[in-house]
PDB file of C-alpha atoms in Angstrom:
ATOM      1  CA  MET A   1      98.349 101.666 101.425  1.00 80.00           C
ATOM      2  CA  LYS A   2      99.199 102.815 104.967  1.00 83.00           C
ATOM      3  CA  GLU A   3      98.865 106.096 104.434  1.00 85.00           C
ATOM      4  CA  GLU A   4      94.946 105.131 103.748  1.00 86.00           C
ATOM      5  CA  ASP A   5      95.236 102.583 107.189  1.00 90.00           C
ATOM      6  CA  LEU A   6      95.551  99.453 104.450  1.00 85.00           C
ATOM      7  CA  ASP A   7      97.622  96.749 104.729  1.00 90.00           C
ATOM      8  CA  VAL A   8      98.513  95.022 101.741  1.00 86.00           C
ATOM      9  CA  SER A   9     101.494  93.303 102.272  1.00 89.00           C
ATOM     10  CA  LYS A  10      99.884  89.911 102.591  1.00 91.00           C
ATOM     11  CA  ALA A  11      97.577  90.668  99.245  1.00 89.00           C
ATOM     12  CA  ILE A  12      97.988  87.949  96.945  1.00 90.00           C
ATOM     13  CA  LYS A  13      97.387  88.858  92.859  1.00 84.00           C
ATOM     14  CA  LYS A  14      94.506  85.977  91.393  1.00 84.00           C
ATOM     15  CA  GLN A  15      93.458  86.160  87.962  1.00 87.00           C
ATOM     16  CA  VAL A  16      90.524  87.840  86.656  1.00 89.00           C
ATOM     17  CA  THR A  17      88.765  84.035  85.088  1.00 94.00           C
ATOM     18  CA  GLN A  18      85.155  84.196  82.733  1.00 94.00           C
ATOM     19  CA  ASP A  19      83.680  82.587  85.948  1.00 96.00           C
ATOM     20  CA  LEU A  20      84.691  84.993  88.213  1.00 94.00           C
ATOM     21  CA  VAL A  21      83.157  87.735  85.898  1.00 94.00           C
ATOM     22  CA  ASN A  22      79.929  85.659  85.554  1.00 94.00           C
ATOM     23  CA  GLY A  23      79.525  85.477  89.164  1.00 96.00           C
ATOM     24  CA  SER A  24      79.947  89.531  89.446  1.00 95.00           C
ATOM     25  CA  ASP A  25      77.739  92.164  88.723  1.00 94.00           C
ATOM     26  CA  LYS A  26      80.598  95.114  88.202  1.00 94.00           C
ATOM     27  CA  VAL A  27      84.457  94.365  86.966  1.00 94.00           C
ATOM     28  CA  ILE A  28      86.500  97.712  87.208  1.00 94.00           C
ATOM     29  CA  ALA A  29      90.221  97.274  85.084  1.00 93.00           C
ATOM     30  CA  ILE A  30      92.113 100.532  85.150  1.00 90.00           C
ATOM     31  CA  LEU A  31      94.358  98.466  82.046  1.00 80.00           C
ATOM     32  CA  GLU A  32      94.065  98.424  78.344  1.00 78.00           C
ATOM     33  CA  ASP A  33      92.150  96.735  75.623  1.00 78.00           C
ATOM     34  CA  GLU A  34      94.889  95.102  74.425  1.00 83.00           C
ATOM     35  CA  GLU A  35      95.987  94.107  78.245  1.00 85.00           C
ATOM     36  CA  LEU A  36      92.408  91.957  78.764  1.00 90.00           C
ATOM     37  CA  PRO A  37      90.990  88.695  77.941  1.00 92.00           C
ATOM     38  CA  ASP A  38      87.932  89.099  74.800  1.00 91.00           C
ATOM     39  CA  TYR A  39      85.607  87.485  77.910  1.00 92.00           C
ATOM     40  CA  LEU A  40      86.172  90.859  79.256  1.00 92.00           C
ATOM     41  CA  VAL A  41      86.499  92.979  76.535  1.00 90.00           C
ATOM     42  CA  ASN A  42      83.773  92.389  75.764  1.00 90.00           C
ATOM     43  CA  SER A  43      81.429  92.084  79.249  1.00 94.00           C
ATOM     44  CA  PRO A  44      78.307  94.300  79.557  1.00 95.00           C
ATOM     45  CA  LYS A  45      79.509  94.044  83.468  1.00 95.00           C
ATOM     46  CA  LEU A  46      83.021  96.152  81.965  1.00 94.00           C
ATOM     47  CA  THR A  47      83.684  99.338  83.561  1.00 93.00           C
ATOM     48  CA  ARG A  48      87.631 101.287  82.150  1.00 93.00           C
ATOM     49  CA  TRP A  49      88.834 103.848  84.161  1.00 94.00           C
ATOM     50  CA  HIS A  50      92.074 105.329  82.606  1.00 93.00           C
ATOM     51  CA  VAL A  51      94.061 105.712  85.254  1.00 94.00           C
ATOM     52  CA  VAL A  52      98.009 106.305  84.862  1.00 92.00           C
ATOM     53  CA  ASP A  53      99.946 103.854  86.224  1.00 90.00           C
ATOM     54  CA  PRO A  54     101.943 104.789  89.625  1.00 90.00           C
ATOM     55  CA  LYS A  55     105.356 102.223  88.865  1.00 91.00           C
ATOM     56  CA  GLY A  56     107.819 104.158  88.556  1.00 95.00           C
ATOM     57  CA  LYS A  57     106.427 107.487  89.215  1.00 96.00           C
ATOM     58  CA  ASP A  58     107.368 109.359  92.374  1.00 96.00           C
ATOM     59  CA  LEU A  59     105.858 109.550  95.859  1.00 94.00           C
ATOM     60  CA  ASN A  60     104.121 112.582  95.194  1.00 96.00           C
ATOM     61  CA  GLU A  61     103.116 111.880  91.502  1.00 96.00           C
ATOM     62  CA  THR A  62     101.924 108.157  93.348  1.00 94.00           C
ATOM     63  CA  ARG A  63      99.820 110.154  95.860  1.00 95.00           C
ATOM     64  CA  LYS A  64      97.736 111.865  92.961  1.00 96.00           C
ATOM     65  CA  ILE A  65      97.442 108.481  91.335  1.00 95.00           C
ATOM     66  CA  LYS A  66      95.568 106.236  94.433  1.00 94.00           C
ATOM     67  CA  ASP A  67      94.103 109.775  95.496  1.00 95.00           C
ATOM     68  CA  GLU A  68      92.327 109.443  91.665  1.00 96.00           C
ATOM     69  CA  ILE A  69      91.956 105.790  92.229  1.00 94.00           C
ATOM     70  CA  LYS A  70      90.411 106.106  96.158  1.00 94.00           C
ATOM     71  CA  GLU A  71      87.529 109.445  94.221  1.00 95.00           C
ATOM     72  CA  LEU A  72      86.957 106.941  91.610  1.00 95.00           C
ATOM     73  CA  ILE A  73      86.058 104.435  93.724  1.00 93.00           C
ATOM     74  CA  VAL A  74      83.736 106.668  96.425  1.00 94.00           C
ATOM     75  CA  ASN A  75      82.013 107.885  93.395  1.00 93.00           C
ATOM     76  CA  THR A  76      80.460 104.846  91.722  1.00 90.00           C
ATOM     77  CA  ASN A  77      77.231 102.595  91.776  1.00 83.00           C
ATOM     78  CA  PHE A  78      78.927  99.466  93.253  1.00 77.00           C
TER      79      PHE A  78
END
């Protein structure tokens, strides 16, 4: 993320709760349905992005995945 000038070194992973979903306009998931709680899978607020998990990929492949996510973000109406 340093290449994008983003510091995520202190980022904290937060569990998406039903209260967070209820208070959101849109929820974007890159996980498969079996990894999501029912309240999220059944939410009309859910948008799924089918992106390869970069875990275990080399730097070049990770950069491609990052660029794909960046393009999805830029082209999404929030």
